[in-house]
């Protein structure tokens, strides 16, 4: 499977070195990529999605046709890139991975489309950030497998239709709502990835520990899973961090006590919240009486950008029921007050 570029680090690396753009980056060098499951058997969780995909893939194989274009959305770290890689393996085709912010100029997207071979998968991460020109190049490419190119100027301008091989576009986004409807309508399948259960994350932790040769008990894996915010990417990072503690401070083996003590030192609490999450909740409670308060105000006060708060912190705080989104801004829920050990406002007034 030829992979061009990874998902998360791409934008940063492009900024540092624009040559990286959409060139090949060694897939297996990166930690996350080295432990990514490559087929359905090793991919844990997202059961409903896997079952649907198995049918879709089998049908496409029997028809001898490429797969429909697919859009995966949901919070970061739930395996959008991973599932695209699994689909490629299962179909026995190549996947080219890129990210919308690196498709700035028309020639970037045209270059990638022209490099595709029949049946191949093009994966575009953060597809909601595609610019208008790139989007318009994609429409006929997705619908009719053609590239409409204009040559010459005004009166002498000619439109050239270049046929493309039949490929499958897999788009991924944390913000499905920001996709334009013409683009959204061109996907044959749209699927939301769900947060993982503690049991599923414990399996992810055991699998990763096995690959990395880390010694761990089932209780240790469960303790890490509980603090991983429903997210396998976080679970995998925590296994490594806890393993560092286990080697330096304990006998190398991760059990429940080692996991809990290490995560306490890392200031990751029983809900998996870190300092930023707790700072966000405390800010709303202390400065805005629990809210509602606008996201821009929260971001400015925390010196974070709005996108990081919206994409990284909020989804889990909302899912865990610690934060609420209202038309007038964000509010800390009674559960959020309780989690931080604060008095819930209605209880406070009832005291008087
Ligand atoms: N690592 C990251 N996501 C995973 C998954 N869904 N299954 C197994 N290992 C993973």
Short mmCIF file of C-alpha atoms and ligand atoms in Angstrom, two decimals:
data_model
loop_
_atom_site.label_atom_id
_atom_site.label_comp_id
_atom_site.label_asym_id
_atom_site.label_seq_id
_atom_site.Cartn_x
_atom_site.Cartn_y
_atom_site.Cartn_z
CA UNK A 1 0.00 0.00 0.00
CA UNK A 2 1.63 3.27 -1.09
CA UNK A 3 0.77 6.06 1.28
CA UNK A 4 1.59 9.63 0.49
CA UNK A 5 1.87 11.58 3.69
CA UNK A 6 0.26 11.03 7.06
CA UNK A 7 -2.78 12.85 8.42
CA UNK A 8 -2.06 14.87 11.51
CA UNK A 9 1.45 16.14 10.92
CA UNK A 10 1.05 17.01 7.27
CA UNK A 11 -0.04 20.60 7.59
CA UNK A 12 2.76 21.41 10.03
CA UNK A 13 5.36 19.78 7.82
CA UNK A 14 4.07 21.56 4.74
CA UNK A 15 4.49 24.87 6.55
CA UNK A 16 8.07 23.97 7.46
CA UNK A 17 8.90 22.59 4.05
CA UNK A 18 6.44 23.20 1.20
CA UNK A 19 8.27 20.58 -0.88
CA UNK A 20 6.65 17.96 1.35
CA UNK A 21 3.24 18.91 -0.06
CA UNK A 22 1.81 15.73 -1.38
CA UNK A 23 5.01 13.79 -1.80
CA UNK A 24 5.57 10.34 -0.40
CA UNK A 25 6.36 10.21 3.29
CA UNK A 26 7.52 6.95 4.79
CA UNK A 27 4.36 5.45 6.29
CA UNK A 28 5.91 3.17 8.85
CA UNK A 29 8.32 5.69 10.37
CA UNK A 30 5.72 7.45 12.40
CA UNK A 31 4.54 6.00 15.70
CA UNK A 32 0.85 6.33 14.97
CA UNK A 33 1.20 4.82 11.54
CA UNK A 34 3.29 1.93 12.77
CA UNK A 35 0.48 0.71 15.03
CA UNK A 36 -2.43 1.47 12.70
CA UNK A 37 -4.52 -1.62 12.01
CA UNK A 38 -4.38 -2.44 8.33
CA UNK A 39 -7.39 -4.74 7.95
CA UNK A 40 -10.89 -5.34 9.37
CA UNK A 41 -9.67 -8.12 11.67
CA UNK A 42 -7.24 -5.91 13.54
CA UNK A 43 -9.47 -2.81 13.51
CA UNK A 44 -11.25 -2.61 16.88
CA UNK A 45 -14.58 -0.78 17.39
CA UNK A 46 -16.87 1.12 14.96
CA UNK A 47 -18.72 -2.17 14.57
CA UNK A 48 -21.71 -0.80 12.64
CA UNK A 49 -19.40 0.96 10.18
CA UNK A 50 -17.28 -2.16 9.67
CA UNK A 51 -20.34 -4.31 8.96
CA UNK A 52 -21.69 -1.80 6.42
CA UNK A 53 -18.30 -1.47 4.77
CA UNK A 54 -17.86 -5.23 4.46
CA UNK A 55 -21.06 -5.37 2.38
CA UNK A 56 -20.20 -2.32 0.28
CA UNK A 57 -16.69 -3.62 -0.44
CA UNK A 58 -17.89 -7.09 -1.32
CA UNK A 59 -20.55 -5.68 -3.67
CA UNK A 60 -18.02 -3.43 -5.40
CA UNK A 61 -15.64 -6.38 -5.84
CA UNK A 62 -18.39 -8.59 -7.31
CA UNK A 63 -19.49 -5.82 -9.67
CA UNK A 64 -15.88 -5.15 -10.61
CA UNK A 65 -16.53 -1.45 -10.05
CA UNK A 66 -14.72 1.09 -7.88
CA UNK A 67 -16.23 2.00 -4.54
CA UNK A 68 -18.57 4.96 -4.14
CA UNK A 69 -17.03 8.13 -2.74
CA UNK A 70 -17.26 8.19 1.05
CA UNK A 71 -17.22 10.86 3.71
CA UNK A 72 -16.22 10.12 7.30
CA UNK A 73 -16.78 12.71 9.99
CA UNK A 74 -16.36 12.99 13.72
CA UNK A 75 -13.93 14.27 16.36
CA UNK A 76 -10.19 13.86 15.76
CA UNK A 77 -8.43 10.62 16.68
CA UNK A 78 -11.32 8.23 16.09
CA UNK A 79 -9.72 6.56 13.07
CA UNK A 80 -10.90 8.30 9.90
CA UNK A 81 -7.52 7.90 8.19
CA UNK A 82 -7.15 4.42 9.63
CA UNK A 83 -10.44 3.18 8.21
CA UNK A 84 -9.51 4.61 4.80
CA UNK A 85 -6.27 2.60 4.95
CA UNK A 86 -8.20 -0.53 5.96
CA UNK A 87 -10.57 -0.06 3.00
CA UNK A 88 -7.58 0.19 0.66
CA UNK A 89 -6.01 -2.99 2.06
CA UNK A 90 -9.29 -4.90 1.87
CA UNK A 91 -9.83 -3.78 -1.75
CA UNK A 92 -6.19 -4.47 -2.61
CA UNK A 93 -5.71 -0.96 -4.00
CA UNK A 94 -3.34 1.93 -3.40
CA UNK A 95 -4.30 4.94 -1.29
CA UNK A 96 -2.97 8.46 -1.69
CA UNK A 97 -3.38 10.56 1.41
CA UNK A 98 -3.44 14.33 1.46
CA UNK A 99 -5.03 17.15 3.39
CA UNK A 100 -7.18 20.04 2.09
CA UNK A 101 -4.91 22.83 3.40
CA UNK A 102 -2.09 21.47 1.23
CA UNK A 103 -4.24 21.68 -1.92
CA UNK A 104 -3.98 25.45 -2.16
CA UNK A 105 -3.35 25.90 -5.88
CA UNK A 106 -5.38 24.33 -8.70
CA UNK A 107 -2.28 22.47 -9.83
CA UNK A 108 -2.03 20.70 -6.47
CA UNK A 109 -5.39 18.95 -6.82
CA UNK A 110 -5.00 18.51 -10.60
CA UNK A 111 -1.58 16.91 -10.06
CA UNK A 112 -2.95 14.40 -7.57
CA UNK A 113 -6.01 13.56 -9.68
CA UNK A 114 -3.84 12.97 -12.74
CA UNK A 115 -1.51 10.72 -10.76
CA UNK A 116 -4.33 8.33 -9.78
CA UNK A 117 -4.74 4.91 -11.32
CA UNK A 118 -8.01 3.01 -11.82
CA UNK A 119 -9.59 1.84 -8.54
CA UNK A 120 -7.20 3.84 -6.36
CA UNK A 121 -8.35 5.73 -3.31
CA UNK A 122 -7.71 9.42 -2.82
CA UNK A 123 -8.02 10.41 0.84
CA UNK A 124 -8.48 14.10 1.60
CA UNK A 125 -8.33 14.99 5.27
CA UNK A 126 -9.97 18.14 6.64
CA UNK A 127 -12.00 18.28 3.45
CA UNK A 128 -14.16 21.12 4.82
CA UNK A 129 -11.11 23.36 4.34
CA UNK A 130 -10.93 22.83 0.58
CA UNK A 131 -11.02 26.12 -1.30
CA UNK A 132 -13.72 26.93 -3.88
CA UNK A 133 -11.47 26.40 -6.92
CA UNK A 134 -10.29 22.99 -5.72
CA UNK A 135 -13.89 22.04 -4.94
CA UNK A 136 -15.03 22.95 -8.43
CA UNK A 137 -12.26 20.86 -9.93
CA UNK A 138 -13.42 17.97 -7.79
CA UNK A 139 -17.11 18.05 -8.84
CA UNK A 140 -16.72 16.65 -12.40
CA UNK A 141 -13.83 14.48 -11.19
CA UNK A 142 -16.10 12.83 -8.63
CA UNK A 143 -19.19 12.68 -10.80
CA UNK A 144 -17.96 11.87 -14.31
CA UNK A 145 -14.26 11.07 -13.71
CA UNK A 146 -13.21 14.01 -15.85
CA UNK A 147 -11.05 17.06 -15.38
CA UNK A 148 -12.44 20.21 -16.98
CA UNK A 149 -9.53 22.45 -17.80
CA UNK A 150 -9.70 25.91 -19.35
CA UNK A 151 -6.91 27.04 -21.68
CA UNK A 152 -6.40 30.48 -23.21
CA UNK A 153 -8.08 33.72 -22.19
CA UNK A 154 -11.64 35.15 -22.44
CA UNK A 155 -12.86 34.87 -26.09
CA UNK A 156 -10.28 32.34 -27.15
CA UNK A 157 -10.68 30.26 -24.00
CA UNK A 158 -11.33 26.58 -24.58
CA UNK A 159 -12.50 23.94 -22.15
CA UNK A 160 -10.64 20.71 -22.33
CA UNK A 161 -12.21 17.55 -20.90
CA UNK A 162 -9.55 15.16 -19.71
CA UNK A 163 -10.75 11.68 -18.70
CA UNK A 164 -9.59 10.42 -15.34
CA UNK A 165 -9.37 6.83 -14.14
CA UNK A 166 -12.28 5.70 -11.98
CA UNK A 167 -11.07 6.43 -8.45
CA UNK A 168 -12.71 6.61 -5.03
CA UNK A 169 -12.54 9.77 -3.00
CA UNK A 170 -12.60 9.33 0.77
CA UNK A 171 -13.06 12.62 2.57
CA UNK A 172 -12.61 13.13 6.29
CA UNK A 173 -13.71 16.05 8.41
CA UNK A 174 -14.27 17.07 11.98
CA UNK A 175 -16.91 19.50 10.73
CA UNK A 176 -19.41 17.94 8.36
CA UNK A 177 -21.62 21.02 8.72
CA UNK A 178 -18.98 23.20 7.07
CA UNK A 179 -18.96 21.17 3.85
CA UNK A 180 -20.77 22.85 0.98
CA UNK A 181 -23.90 20.94 -0.02
CA UNK A 182 -22.78 20.32 -3.65
CA UNK A 183 -19.67 18.60 -2.29
CA UNK A 184 -21.56 16.70 0.40
CA UNK A 185 -24.13 15.50 -2.16
CA UNK A 186 -21.44 13.86 -4.26
CA UNK A 187 -20.57 11.30 -1.58
CA UNK A 188 -22.39 7.97 -1.90
CA UNK A 189 -21.88 7.22 1.76
CA UNK A 190 -21.60 9.57 4.72
CA UNK A 191 -20.73 8.10 8.10
CA UNK A 192 -20.11 9.54 11.55
CA UNK A 193 -17.40 7.86 13.61
CA UNK A 194 -18.41 7.30 17.23
CA UNK A 195 -16.42 7.59 20.43
CA UNK A 196 -15.09 4.20 21.60
CA UNK A 197 -16.32 2.37 24.70
CA UNK A 198 -13.92 1.66 27.57
CA UNK A 199 -13.86 -2.04 26.63
CA UNK A 200 -12.97 -1.26 23.01
CA UNK A 201 -10.24 1.14 24.11
CA UNK A 202 -8.86 -1.47 26.51
CA UNK A 203 -8.55 -3.83 23.50
CA UNK A 204 -6.78 -1.07 21.53
CA UNK A 205 -4.38 -0.57 24.46
CA UNK A 206 -3.65 -4.33 24.71
CA UNK A 207 -3.05 -4.54 20.96
CA UNK A 208 -0.70 -1.53 20.94
CA UNK A 209 1.17 -2.77 24.01
CA UNK A 210 1.64 -6.11 22.21
CA UNK A 211 3.09 -4.40 19.12
CA UNK A 212 5.39 -2.20 21.20
CA UNK A 213 6.42 -5.08 23.48
CA UNK A 214 5.07 -3.34 26.57
CA UNK A 215 4.13 -5.55 29.50
CA UNK A 216 0.62 -4.76 30.76
CA UNK A 217 -2.24 -6.40 32.68
CA UNK A 218 -5.90 -6.27 31.58
CA UNK A 219 -6.67 -4.02 34.59
CA UNK A 220 -3.81 -1.71 33.59
CA UNK A 221 -5.21 -1.50 30.05
CA UNK A 222 -8.67 -0.74 31.40
CA UNK A 223 -7.33 2.01 33.68
CA UNK A 224 -5.68 3.68 30.67
CA UNK A 225 -8.81 3.16 28.55
CA UNK A 226 -11.00 4.90 31.14
CA UNK A 227 -8.92 8.07 30.86
CA UNK A 228 -8.62 8.09 27.05
CA UNK A 229 -11.69 10.23 26.26
CA UNK A 230 -13.23 7.60 24.03
CA UNK A 231 -10.38 8.13 21.56
CA UNK A 232 -7.92 5.45 20.36
CA UNK A 233 -5.29 8.03 19.37
CA UNK A 234 -5.24 9.25 22.98
CA UNK A 235 -5.23 5.68 24.33
CA UNK A 236 -2.18 4.89 22.20
CA UNK A 237 -0.33 7.99 23.39
CA UNK A 238 -1.14 7.23 27.02
CA UNK A 239 0.16 3.65 26.75
CA UNK A 240 3.52 5.05 25.70
CA UNK A 241 3.59 7.70 28.43
CA UNK A 242 2.56 5.22 31.14
CA UNK A 243 5.11 2.73 29.84
CA UNK A 244 7.83 5.38 30.32
CA UNK A 245 6.75 5.72 33.97
CA UNK A 246 6.58 1.96 34.38
CA UNK A 247 10.17 1.57 33.17
CA UNK A 248 11.65 4.45 35.17
CA UNK A 249 9.64 4.32 38.41
CA UNK A 250 8.32 0.77 38.67
CA UNK A 251 9.41 -2.69 37.48
CA UNK A 252 8.48 -2.08 33.85
CA UNK A 253 5.06 -3.72 34.00
CA UNK A 254 1.86 -1.68 33.73
CA UNK A 255 -0.84 -2.76 36.18
CA UNK A 256 -3.82 -0.80 37.47
CA UNK A 257 -1.83 0.99 40.19
CA UNK A 258 1.05 1.93 37.87
CA UNK A 259 -1.43 3.21 35.26
CA UNK A 260 -3.45 5.27 37.74
CA UNK A 261 -0.42 6.72 39.53
CA UNK A 262 1.29 7.63 36.25
CA UNK A 263 -1.84 9.26 34.84
CA UNK A 264 -2.31 11.21 38.08
CA UNK A 265 1.24 12.53 37.73
CA UNK A 266 0.47 13.45 34.11
CA UNK A 267 -2.57 15.33 35.46
CA UNK A 268 -5.02 13.31 33.44
CA UNK A 269 -8.04 12.82 35.66
CA UNK A 270 -10.57 9.97 35.94
CA UNK A 271 -12.60 11.45 33.08
CA UNK A 272 -9.48 11.79 30.93
CA UNK A 273 -9.53 15.58 31.22
CA UNK A 274 -6.20 17.38 31.06
CA UNK A 275 -5.18 20.83 32.32
CA UNK A 276 -6.67 22.63 29.31
CA UNK A 277 -10.06 20.96 29.69
CA UNK A 278 -10.17 21.75 33.40
CA UNK A 279 -9.02 25.33 32.73
CA UNK A 280 -11.87 25.72 30.24
CA UNK A 281 -14.50 24.50 32.71
CA UNK A 282 -13.00 26.53 35.60
CA UNK A 283 -12.93 29.67 33.47
CA UNK A 284 -16.63 29.41 32.64
CA UNK A 285 -17.50 28.70 36.29
CA UNK A 286 -15.25 31.32 37.90
CA UNK A 287 -15.50 34.19 35.43
CA UNK A 288 -18.92 33.68 33.87
CA UNK A 289 -20.97 32.07 36.64
CA UNK A 290 -21.06 28.78 34.75
CA UNK A 291 -22.05 30.41 31.43
CA UNK A 292 -23.40 30.78 28.85
CA UNK A 293 -20.36 32.44 27.32
CA UNK A 294 -19.23 32.71 23.68
CA UNK A 295 -16.53 30.47 22.27
CA UNK A 296 -14.40 33.46 21.12
CA UNK A 297 -14.32 34.81 24.68
CA UNK A 298 -13.31 31.40 26.04
CA UNK A 299 -10.58 31.00 23.40
CA UNK A 300 -9.16 34.49 24.05
CA UNK A 301 -9.12 33.96 27.82
CA UNK A 302 -7.33 30.61 27.46
CA UNK A 303 -4.96 31.89 24.72
CA UNK A 304 -6.06 29.01 22.51
CA UNK A 305 -7.52 29.25 19.04
CA UNK A 306 -11.22 28.74 18.54
CA UNK A 307 -10.64 25.76 16.25
CA UNK A 308 -8.57 23.86 18.84
CA UNK A 309 -11.27 24.37 21.43
CA UNK A 310 -14.08 23.43 19.07
CA UNK A 311 -12.36 20.43 17.48
CA UNK A 312 -10.18 19.03 20.24
CA UNK A 313 -11.54 19.98 23.68
CA UNK A 314 -15.27 20.40 23.21
CA UNK A 315 -16.48 17.21 21.52
CA UNK A 316 -15.52 15.04 24.47
CA UNK A 317 -16.64 17.54 27.13
CA UNK A 318 -20.03 17.66 25.39
CA UNK A 319 -20.22 13.89 25.01
CA UNK A 320 -19.25 13.36 28.66
CA UNK A 321 -22.05 15.75 29.63
CA UNK A 322 -19.70 18.20 31.38
CA UNK A 323 -20.37 21.06 28.99
CA UNK A 324 -23.51 22.19 27.16
CA UNK A 325 -23.86 24.16 23.94
CA UNK A 326 -26.67 26.73 23.98
CA UNK A 327 -27.66 29.40 21.43
CA UNK A 328 -26.08 32.00 23.75
CA UNK A 329 -22.79 30.15 24.22
CA UNK A 330 -21.23 27.37 26.30
CA UNK A 331 -22.46 26.40 29.77
CA UNK A 332 -20.94 24.08 32.36
CA UNK A 333 -23.44 21.35 33.29
CA UNK A 334 -24.20 20.38 36.89
CA UNK A 335 -22.03 17.31 36.22
CA UNK A 336 -19.19 19.65 35.17
CA UNK A 337 -19.50 21.60 38.43
CA UNK A 338 -19.50 18.33 40.37
CA UNK A 339 -16.48 17.01 38.49
CA UNK A 340 -14.44 20.05 39.53
CA UNK A 341 -15.72 19.79 43.10
CA UNK A 342 -17.69 23.05 42.87
CA UNK A 343 -21.09 23.90 44.31
CA UNK A 344 -23.82 23.74 41.69
CA UNK A 345 -25.47 27.22 41.42
CA UNK A 346 -29.05 26.02 42.03
CA UNK A 347 -27.85 24.18 45.17
CA UNK A 348 -26.06 27.35 46.28
CA UNK A 349 -29.28 29.42 46.12
CA UNK A 350 -31.31 26.71 47.77
CA UNK A 351 -29.00 27.05 50.78
CA UNK A 352 -30.43 30.51 51.47
N1 LIG B 1 -5.27 2.03 16.88
C1 LIG B 1 -5.95 3.15 16.58
N2 LIG B 1 -7.22 2.87 16.25
C2 LIG B 1 -7.36 1.54 16.35
C3 LIG B 1 -8.44 0.66 16.13
N3 LIG B 1 -9.65 1.10 15.79
N4 LIG B 1 -8.22 -0.64 16.30
C4 LIG B 1 -7.02 -1.07 16.68
N5 LIG B 1 -5.97 -0.30 16.91
C5 LIG B 1 -6.13 1.01 16.74
#
